[in-house]
Amino acid sequence: DAGVIQSPRHEVTEMGQEVTLRCKPISGHDYLFWYRQTMMRGLELLIYFNNNVPIDDSGMPGDRFSAKMPNASFSTLKIQPSEPRDSAVYFCASSWAGGLNEQFFGPGTRLTVL
Amino acid sequence: GQQVMQIPQYQHVQEGEDFTTYCNSSTTLSNIQWYKQRPGGHPVFLIQLVKSGEVKKQKRLTFQFGEAKKNSSLHITATQTTDVGTYFCIPGNNRKLIWGLGTSLAVNP
C-alpha cells in the first residue's frame, strides 16, 4: 500500500480564496482524521470520520471550514474563504478502530495564505 | 477526549547523552501510544503500551507504562542526531486521540 496520500503538498493562495485539500486513506481503514499543526498550537484534531460519517467536528475552527468523505477512499477539507491565520500544515491520518490502533499520517499539505 | 501532560516541552542534549520524556494523566489510561515527528515530517507511530507496568524496548528507546496506568515515559540512551524531533504520547482511551505539543528534542553533535 502507498500509505496515506495527500494533495497538494504545498498550497499558496491569497486571502479570500477557496482552498481544497485532498486525502486518500489507506485501504481498509475505517477512521479518517484531519489535523492542523502550527508552532503555537501544536497538532490539533479538526474532525474525524468513521465509515465515511463525520463523528466529531468540534475542532473545526468555524463555518469557513468544511470536510466531506463521499466514499471510503477519499476525503476533502475545504476552507472558504481562506484567511492568513489558516496558514499551517494540514495532515490527514487513517486508522483501523480509531484511537485503539496506530494512526498512519500522510505527508501533509503546507498551506500559506497571503 | 482525554489529555495527558507531557514534560519537558523542549530538551537540548549533547550527542551521547540520555534523554527522557514523561507523560502524566490524572485518570487511568487503557493504553498509550508514542509517536515521533521529525522536523518537516509527519508523526510516525513508535509503540503502544497496554499493560500495567509494561516495558518495551526498541534498540536505544525504552518505553514504560506505570503500574497505575496513569503515566508513561520514553527514555533514549546515548542520543544520536537521528533522534532529533518531537515525541508525542497519546492516550488511547477512546476513538479520538488528543494531541498536544509533545516534547521537542534537539541533539547537538
Short mmCIF file of N, CA, C and O in Angstrom, two decimals, chain A:
data_model
loop_
_atom_site.label_atom_id
_atom_site.label_comp_id
_atom_site.label_asym_id
_atom_site.label_seq_id
_atom_site.Cartn_x
_atom_site.Cartn_y
_atom_site.Cartn_z
N ASP A 1 0.85 -1.20 0.00
CA ASP A 1 0.00 0.00 0.00
C ASP A 1 0.89 1.25 0.00
O ASP A 1 1.94 1.27 0.61
N ALA A 2 0.41 2.31 -0.66
CA ALA A 2 1.21 3.52 -0.79
C ALA A 2 1.15 4.37 0.45
O ALA A 2 1.83 5.38 0.52
N GLY A 3 0.35 4.02 1.43
CA GLY A 3 0.19 4.87 2.58
C GLY A 3 -0.88 5.92 2.33
O GLY A 3 -1.55 5.93 1.29
N VAL A 4 -1.03 6.82 3.28
CA VAL A 4 -1.99 7.90 3.14
C VAL A 4 -1.45 8.92 2.14
O VAL A 4 -0.29 9.34 2.24
N ILE A 5 -2.28 9.30 1.21
CA ILE A 5 -1.86 10.22 0.16
C ILE A 5 -2.60 11.54 0.33
O ILE A 5 -3.83 11.56 0.49
N GLN A 6 -1.85 12.62 0.29
CA GLN A 6 -2.45 13.94 0.39
C GLN A 6 -2.02 14.79 -0.81
O GLN A 6 -0.89 14.67 -1.29
N SER A 7 -2.93 15.65 -1.22
CA SER A 7 -2.59 16.61 -2.27
C SER A 7 -3.36 17.90 -2.05
O SER A 7 -4.45 17.88 -1.47
N PRO A 8 -2.79 19.03 -2.44
CA PRO A 8 -1.40 19.16 -2.88
C PRO A 8 -0.45 19.10 -1.70
O PRO A 8 -0.88 19.09 -0.55
N ARG A 9 0.83 19.03 -1.94
CA ARG A 9 1.81 19.05 -0.85
C ARG A 9 2.05 20.48 -0.35
O ARG A 9 2.33 20.70 0.82
N HIS A 10 1.94 21.41 -1.25
CA HIS A 10 2.10 22.82 -0.91
C HIS A 10 1.03 23.62 -1.61
O HIS A 10 0.67 23.32 -2.77
N GLU A 11 0.53 24.62 -0.91
CA GLU A 11 -0.50 25.48 -1.50
C GLU A 11 -0.26 26.89 -1.00
O GLU A 11 -0.19 27.13 0.21
N VAL A 12 -0.13 27.80 -1.93
CA VAL A 12 -0.02 29.21 -1.60
C VAL A 12 -1.20 29.92 -2.26
O VAL A 12 -1.40 29.79 -3.46
N THR A 13 -1.94 30.65 -1.47
CA THR A 13 -3.13 31.30 -2.00
C THR A 13 -3.29 32.66 -1.36
O THR A 13 -2.60 33.00 -0.39
N GLU A 14 -4.18 33.43 -1.91
CA GLU A 14 -4.43 34.75 -1.35
C GLU A 14 -5.67 34.74 -0.48
O GLU A 14 -6.61 33.94 -0.71
N MET A 15 -5.67 35.60 0.47
CA MET A 15 -6.80 35.71 1.39
C MET A 15 -8.10 35.86 0.61
O MET A 15 -8.18 36.60 -0.37
N GLY A 16 -9.11 35.11 1.07
CA GLY A 16 -10.41 35.17 0.42
C GLY A 16 -10.65 34.06 -0.59
O GLY A 16 -11.80 33.81 -0.97
N GLN A 17 -9.58 33.39 -1.01
CA GLN A 17 -9.73 32.32 -1.99
C GLN A 17 -10.17 31.03 -1.31
O GLN A 17 -9.97 30.82 -0.11
N GLU A 18 -10.78 30.17 -2.10
CA GLU A 18 -11.18 28.85 -1.61
C GLU A 18 -10.01 27.89 -1.74
O GLU A 18 -9.30 27.90 -2.75
N VAL A 19 -9.84 27.07 -0.72
CA VAL A 19 -8.77 26.07 -0.72
C VAL A 19 -9.38 24.70 -0.48
O VAL A 19 -10.22 24.54 0.41
N THR A 20 -8.98 23.74 -1.27
CA THR A 20 -9.45 22.37 -1.08
C THR A 20 -8.26 21.44 -0.93
O THR A 20 -7.39 21.37 -1.80
N LEU A 21 -8.24 20.74 0.19
CA LEU A 21 -7.19 19.76 0.46
C LEU A 21 -7.79 18.37 0.30
O LEU A 21 -8.94 18.13 0.69
N ARG A 22 -6.98 17.45 -0.21
CA ARG A 22 -7.48 16.12 -0.53
C ARG A 22 -6.70 15.03 0.18
O ARG A 22 -5.50 15.19 0.45
N CYS A 23 -7.40 13.95 0.45
CA CYS A 23 -6.77 12.85 1.17
C CYS A 23 -7.32 11.51 0.70
O CYS A 23 -8.54 11.34 0.53
N LYS A 24 -6.40 10.59 0.51
CA LYS A 24 -6.79 9.21 0.22
C LYS A 24 -6.25 8.34 1.35
O LYS A 24 -5.03 8.21 1.50
N PRO A 25 -7.12 7.75 2.16
CA PRO A 25 -6.64 6.95 3.28
C PRO A 25 -6.13 5.59 2.83
O PRO A 25 -6.28 5.21 1.66
N ILE A 26 -5.54 4.87 3.76
CA ILE A 26 -5.09 3.51 3.48
C ILE A 26 -6.31 2.62 3.31
O ILE A 26 -7.25 2.68 4.11
N SER A 27 -6.28 1.79 2.30
CA SER A 27 -7.39 0.91 2.01
C SER A 27 -7.67 0.00 3.20
O SER A 27 -6.76 -0.61 3.78
N GLY A 28 -8.95 -0.07 3.58
CA GLY A 28 -9.34 -0.94 4.69
C GLY A 28 -9.46 -0.22 6.02
O GLY A 28 -10.05 -0.76 6.97
N HIS A 29 -8.90 0.97 6.10
CA HIS A 29 -9.03 1.73 7.34
C HIS A 29 -10.42 2.35 7.41
O HIS A 29 -10.93 2.87 6.42
N ASP A 30 -11.01 2.32 8.62
CA ASP A 30 -12.37 2.81 8.75
C ASP A 30 -12.47 4.15 9.47
O ASP A 30 -13.55 4.69 9.64
N TYR A 31 -11.31 4.69 9.90
CA TYR A 31 -11.29 6.01 10.53
C TYR A 31 -10.39 6.95 9.72
O TYR A 31 -9.30 6.55 9.28
N LEU A 32 -10.85 8.18 9.59
CA LEU A 32 -10.05 9.19 8.91
C LEU A 32 -10.07 10.46 9.74
O LEU A 32 -11.13 10.88 10.22
N PHE A 33 -8.90 11.05 9.91
CA PHE A 33 -8.73 12.22 10.76
C PHE A 33 -8.11 13.36 9.95
O PHE A 33 -7.20 13.14 9.15
N TRP A 34 -8.58 14.56 10.23
CA TRP A 34 -7.94 15.77 9.70
C TRP A 34 -7.35 16.56 10.87
O TRP A 34 -8.05 16.85 11.84
N TYR A 35 -6.06 16.90 10.73
CA TYR A 35 -5.36 17.66 11.75
C TYR A 35 -4.79 18.94 11.14
O TYR A 35 -4.52 19.02 9.95
N ARG A 36 -4.54 19.90 12.04
CA ARG A 36 -3.84 21.11 11.66
C ARG A 36 -2.68 21.29 12.64
O ARG A 36 -2.87 21.13 13.85
N GLN A 37 -1.53 21.65 12.14
CA GLN A 37 -0.37 21.82 13.00
C GLN A 37 0.25 23.19 12.81
O GLN A 37 0.58 23.58 11.68
N THR A 38 0.42 23.91 13.91
CA THR A 38 1.13 25.18 13.91
C THR A 38 2.13 25.17 15.06
O THR A 38 2.03 24.35 15.98
N MET A 39 3.08 26.07 14.99
CA MET A 39 4.08 26.14 16.06
C MET A 39 3.43 26.50 17.39
O MET A 39 3.81 25.98 18.44
N MET A 40 2.46 27.38 17.33
CA MET A 40 1.88 27.88 18.57
C MET A 40 0.92 26.88 19.22
O MET A 40 0.90 26.73 20.44
N ARG A 41 0.14 26.19 18.41
CA ARG A 41 -0.93 25.36 18.95
C ARG A 41 -0.64 23.87 18.84
O ARG A 41 -1.40 23.04 19.35
N GLY A 42 0.46 23.53 18.19
CA GLY A 42 0.78 22.11 18.05
C GLY A 42 -0.15 21.42 17.08
O GLY A 42 -0.66 22.03 16.14
N LEU A 43 -0.40 20.16 17.35
CA LEU A 43 -1.22 19.34 16.47
C LEU A 43 -2.65 19.30 17.00
O LEU A 43 -2.90 18.81 18.10
N GLU A 44 -3.57 19.83 16.21
CA GLU A 44 -4.97 19.92 16.63
C GLU A 44 -5.84 19.04 15.75
O GLU A 44 -5.75 19.10 14.52
N LEU A 45 -6.70 18.28 16.38
CA LEU A 45 -7.65 17.48 15.62
C LEU A 45 -8.81 18.37 15.18
O LEU A 45 -9.43 19.04 15.99
N LEU A 46 -9.09 18.39 13.89
CA LEU A 46 -10.18 19.21 13.36
C LEU A 46 -11.48 18.42 13.31
O LEU A 46 -12.53 18.88 13.77
N ILE A 47 -11.42 17.25 12.71
CA ILE A 47 -12.60 16.42 12.51
C ILE A 47 -12.17 15.00 12.27
O ILE A 47 -11.05 14.76 11.79
N TYR A 48 -13.04 14.04 12.61
CA TYR A 48 -12.75 12.68 12.20
C TYR A 48 -14.01 11.96 11.76
O TYR A 48 -15.12 12.31 12.18
N PHE A 49 -13.80 11.00 10.89
CA PHE A 49 -14.87 10.21 10.29
C PHE A 49 -14.71 8.75 10.69
O PHE A 49 -13.59 8.26 10.85
N ASN A 50 -15.84 8.09 10.78
CA ASN A 50 -15.85 6.64 10.93
C ASN A 50 -16.78 6.07 9.87
O ASN A 50 -17.95 6.46 9.82
N ASN A 51 -16.25 5.20 9.05
CA ASN A 51 -17.05 4.65 7.95
C ASN A 51 -17.73 5.75 7.13
O ASN A 51 -18.92 5.68 6.83
N ASN A 52 -16.96 6.78 6.84
CA ASN A 52 -17.37 7.90 5.99
C ASN A 52 -18.32 8.88 6.66
O ASN A 52 -18.73 9.85 6.03
N VAL A 53 -18.66 8.65 7.90
CA VAL A 53 -19.61 9.52 8.60
C VAL A 53 -18.84 10.41 9.56
O VAL A 53 -18.04 9.92 10.36
N PRO A 54 -19.08 11.74 9.52
CA PRO A 54 -18.39 12.62 10.47
C PRO A 54 -18.87 12.33 11.89
O PRO A 54 -20.07 12.33 12.16
N ILE A 55 -17.91 12.09 12.79
CA ILE A 55 -18.25 11.73 14.16
C ILE A 55 -18.08 12.91 15.11
O ILE A 55 -18.91 13.15 15.99
N ASP A 56 -17.02 13.64 14.94
CA ASP A 56 -16.73 14.76 15.84
C ASP A 56 -16.06 15.87 15.05
O ASP A 56 -14.94 15.70 14.57
N ASP A 57 -16.73 16.98 14.93
CA ASP A 57 -16.16 18.13 14.22
C ASP A 57 -15.95 19.30 15.17
O ASP A 57 -15.89 20.45 14.73
N SER A 58 -15.85 19.01 16.44
CA SER A 58 -15.73 20.08 17.44
C SER A 58 -14.43 20.87 17.30
O SER A 58 -14.31 21.97 17.81
N GLY A 59 -13.45 20.32 16.62
CA GLY A 59 -12.20 21.02 16.43
C GLY A 59 -12.16 21.93 15.22
O GLY A 59 -11.19 22.67 15.02
N MET A 60 -13.20 21.93 14.43
CA MET A 60 -13.25 22.78 13.25
C MET A 60 -13.34 24.24 13.69
O MET A 60 -14.18 24.59 14.52
N PRO A 61 -12.50 25.09 13.12
CA PRO A 61 -12.40 26.47 13.59
C PRO A 61 -13.65 27.32 13.34
O PRO A 61 -13.80 28.38 13.95
N GLY A 62 -14.50 26.91 12.50
CA GLY A 62 -15.70 27.71 12.23
C GLY A 62 -16.32 27.30 10.92
O GLY A 62 -15.88 26.33 10.30
N ASP A 63 -17.33 28.05 10.52
CA ASP A 63 -18.07 27.60 9.33
C ASP A 63 -17.32 27.88 8.02
O ASP A 63 -17.81 27.52 6.96
N ARG A 64 -16.14 28.46 8.13
CA ARG A 64 -15.33 28.58 6.90
C ARG A 64 -14.72 27.23 6.52
O ARG A 64 -14.28 27.04 5.40
N PHE A 65 -14.66 26.35 7.49
CA PHE A 65 -14.08 25.02 7.27
C PHE A 65 -15.18 23.99 7.08
O PHE A 65 -16.17 23.98 7.83
N SER A 66 -14.99 23.13 6.11
CA SER A 66 -15.92 22.02 5.93
C SER A 66 -15.15 20.80 5.45
O SER A 66 -14.12 20.94 4.78
N ALA A 67 -15.61 19.63 5.81
CA ALA A 67 -14.97 18.40 5.40
C ALA A 67 -16.01 17.41 4.93
O ALA A 67 -17.12 17.36 5.47
N LYS A 68 -15.63 16.64 3.94
CA LYS A 68 -16.51 15.62 3.40
C LYS A 68 -15.75 14.33 3.20
O LYS A 68 -14.53 14.34 2.99
N MET A 69 -16.50 13.25 3.21
CA MET A 69 -15.91 11.96 2.89
C MET A 69 -16.95 11.20 2.08
O MET A 69 -17.75 10.43 2.63
N PRO A 70 -16.99 11.42 0.77
CA PRO A 70 -18.03 10.82 -0.07
C PRO A 70 -17.93 9.31 -0.20
O PRO A 70 -18.94 8.65 -0.48
N ASN A 71 -16.72 8.77 0.01
CA ASN A 71 -16.56 7.33 -0.03
C ASN A 71 -15.35 6.93 0.81
O ASN A 71 -14.64 7.80 1.33
N ALA A 72 -15.12 5.67 0.93
CA ALA A 72 -14.08 5.16 1.84
C ALA A 72 -12.67 5.49 1.39
O ALA A 72 -11.72 5.31 2.15
N SER A 73 -12.51 5.95 0.17
CA SER A 73 -11.16 6.17 -0.33
C SER A 73 -10.85 7.64 -0.62
O SER A 73 -9.82 7.95 -1.24
N PHE A 74 -11.70 8.54 -0.15
CA PHE A 74 -11.45 9.94 -0.49
C PHE A 74 -12.10 10.88 0.52
O PHE A 74 -13.25 10.68 0.92
N SER A 75 -11.36 11.92 0.88
CA SER A 75 -11.90 12.95 1.75
C SER A 75 -11.34 14.29 1.34
O SER A 75 -10.23 14.38 0.80
N THR A 76 -12.12 15.34 1.60
CA THR A 76 -11.66 16.70 1.32
C THR A 76 -11.86 17.57 2.55
O THR A 76 -12.78 17.37 3.34
N LEU A 77 -10.98 18.54 2.67
CA LEU A 77 -11.11 19.60 3.67
C LEU A 77 -11.09 20.91 2.90
O LEU A 77 -10.14 21.18 2.17
N LYS A 78 -12.15 21.68 3.06
CA LYS A 78 -12.28 22.90 2.30
C LYS A 78 -12.29 24.10 3.24
O LYS A 78 -12.91 24.07 4.31
N ILE A 79 -11.61 25.14 2.81
CA ILE A 79 -11.60 26.40 3.55
C ILE A 79 -12.09 27.49 2.60
O ILE A 79 -11.51 27.71 1.54
N GLN A 80 -13.17 28.14 2.97
CA GLN A 80 -13.75 29.17 2.13
C GLN A 80 -14.49 30.19 2.99
O GLN A 80 -15.46 29.84 3.65
N PRO A 81 -14.06 31.46 2.97
CA PRO A 81 -12.85 31.99 2.36
C PRO A 81 -11.64 31.78 3.26
O PRO A 81 -11.76 31.74 4.48
N SER A 82 -10.49 31.65 2.68
CA SER A 82 -9.27 31.44 3.46
C SER A 82 -8.79 32.77 4.06
O SER A 82 -9.04 33.85 3.52
N GLU A 83 -8.10 32.64 5.20
CA GLU A 83 -7.53 33.80 5.88
C GLU A 83 -6.07 33.49 6.24
O GLU A 83 -5.71 32.31 6.38
N PRO A 84 -5.26 34.53 6.43
CA PRO A 84 -3.85 34.29 6.78
C PRO A 84 -3.67 33.40 8.00
O PRO A 84 -2.72 32.61 8.07
N ARG A 85 -4.56 33.49 8.97
CA ARG A 85 -4.43 32.68 10.18
C ARG A 85 -4.67 31.20 9.92
O ARG A 85 -4.45 30.36 10.82
N ASP A 86 -5.13 30.85 8.74
CA ASP A 86 -5.31 29.45 8.39
C ASP A 86 -4.00 28.81 7.93
O ASP A 86 -3.95 27.59 7.71
N SER A 87 -2.98 29.60 7.77
CA SER A 87 -1.68 29.08 7.34
C SER A 87 -1.18 28.06 8.36
O SER A 87 -1.08 28.34 9.56
N ALA A 88 -0.88 26.88 7.89
CA ALA A 88 -0.49 25.77 8.77
C ALA A 88 -0.16 24.57 7.89
O ALA A 88 -0.29 24.63 6.66
N VAL A 89 0.26 23.50 8.55
CA VAL A 89 0.38 22.23 7.86
C VAL A 89 -0.85 21.39 8.23
O VAL A 89 -1.16 21.25 9.42
N TYR A 90 -1.52 20.89 7.22
CA TYR A 90 -2.72 20.09 7.43
C TYR A 90 -2.39 18.62 7.14
O TYR A 90 -1.91 18.28 6.06
N PHE A 91 -2.66 17.79 8.13
CA PHE A 91 -2.40 16.36 7.99
C PHE A 91 -3.71 15.59 7.93
O PHE A 91 -4.67 15.91 8.62
N CYS A 92 -3.68 14.57 7.14
CA CYS A 92 -4.74 13.58 7.12
C CYS A 92 -4.15 12.29 7.67
O CYS A 92 -2.97 11.97 7.40
N ALA A 93 -4.91 11.56 8.46
CA ALA A 93 -4.44 10.29 9.01
C ALA A 93 -5.58 9.29 8.94
O ALA A 93 -6.76 9.66 8.96
N SER A 94 -5.22 8.03 8.87
CA SER A 94 -6.25 7.00 8.88
C SER A 94 -5.82 5.89 9.82
O SER A 94 -4.64 5.72 10.14
N SER A 95 -6.80 5.16 10.28
CA SER A 95 -6.51 4.04 11.17
C SER A 95 -7.66 3.05 11.12
O SER A 95 -8.74 3.34 10.59
N TRP A 96 -7.38 1.91 11.70
CA TRP A 96 -8.42 0.91 11.89
C TRP A 96 -8.80 0.96 13.36
O TRP A 96 -7.93 0.93 14.23
N ALA A 97 -10.08 1.11 13.66
CA ALA A 97 -10.58 1.16 15.04
C ALA A 97 -10.09 2.39 15.80
O ALA A 97 -9.85 2.34 16.99
N GLY A 98 -9.94 3.51 15.11
CA GLY A 98 -9.70 4.79 15.75
C GLY A 98 -8.56 4.84 16.73
O GLY A 98 -7.44 4.46 16.43
N GLY A 99 -8.82 5.31 17.92
CA GLY A 99 -7.75 5.50 18.91
C GLY A 99 -7.19 4.23 19.49
O GLY A 99 -6.22 4.27 20.23
N LEU A 100 -7.78 3.11 19.17
CA LEU A 100 -7.30 1.86 19.72
C LEU A 100 -6.13 1.31 18.93
O LEU A 100 -5.45 0.39 19.38
N ASN A 101 -5.91 1.85 17.77
CA ASN A 101 -4.80 1.40 16.94
C ASN A 101 -4.05 2.59 16.39
O ASN A 101 -4.54 3.71 16.39
N GLU A 102 -2.86 2.32 15.91
CA GLU A 102 -2.00 3.40 15.44
C GLU A 102 -2.63 4.13 14.27
O GLU A 102 -3.36 3.57 13.48
N GLN A 103 -2.32 5.42 14.22
CA GLN A 103 -2.75 6.24 13.10
C GLN A 103 -1.60 6.37 12.12
O GLN A 103 -0.44 6.54 12.51
N PHE A 104 -1.94 6.31 10.86
CA PHE A 104 -0.97 6.48 9.79
C PHE A 104 -1.21 7.86 9.17
O PHE A 104 -2.32 8.14 8.70
N PHE A 105 -0.18 8.65 9.18
CA PHE A 105 -0.30 10.02 8.69
C PHE A 105 0.18 10.14 7.25
O PHE A 105 1.13 9.46 6.83
N GLY A 106 -0.48 11.06 6.56
CA GLY A 106 0.01 11.45 5.25
C GLY A 106 1.13 12.46 5.40
O GLY A 106 1.43 12.91 6.50
N PRO A 107 1.75 12.85 4.29
CA PRO A 107 2.89 13.76 4.35
C PRO A 107 2.50 15.19 4.68
O PRO A 107 3.36 16.00 5.01
N GLY A 108 1.22 15.50 4.61
CA GLY A 108 0.75 16.84 4.96
C GLY A 108 0.69 17.78 3.78
O GLY A 108 1.34 17.57 2.74
N THR A 109 -0.13 18.81 3.94
CA THR A 109 -0.22 19.92 2.98
C THR A 109 0.18 21.19 3.70
O THR A 109 -0.45 21.54 4.71
N ARG A 110 1.21 21.83 3.20
CA ARG A 110 1.63 23.10 3.80
C ARG A 110 0.86 24.22 3.11
O ARG A 110 1.08 24.48 1.92
N LEU A 111 -0.01 24.88 3.86
CA LEU A 111 -0.84 25.94 3.31
C LEU A 111 -0.33 27.29 3.77
O LEU A 111 -0.12 27.52 4.97
N THR A 112 -0.16 28.17 2.83
CA THR A 112 0.20 29.55 3.12
C THR A 112 -0.86 30.45 2.51
O THR A 112 -1.10 30.39 1.30
N VAL A 113 -1.47 31.26 3.36
CA VAL A 113 -2.48 32.21 2.89
C VAL A 113 -1.91 33.61 3.05
O VAL A 113 -1.58 34.04 4.15
N LEU A 114 -1.76 34.28 1.93
CA LEU A 114 -1.14 35.62 1.93
C LEU A 114 -2.16 36.73 2.16
O LEU A 114 -3.35 36.56 1.86
#
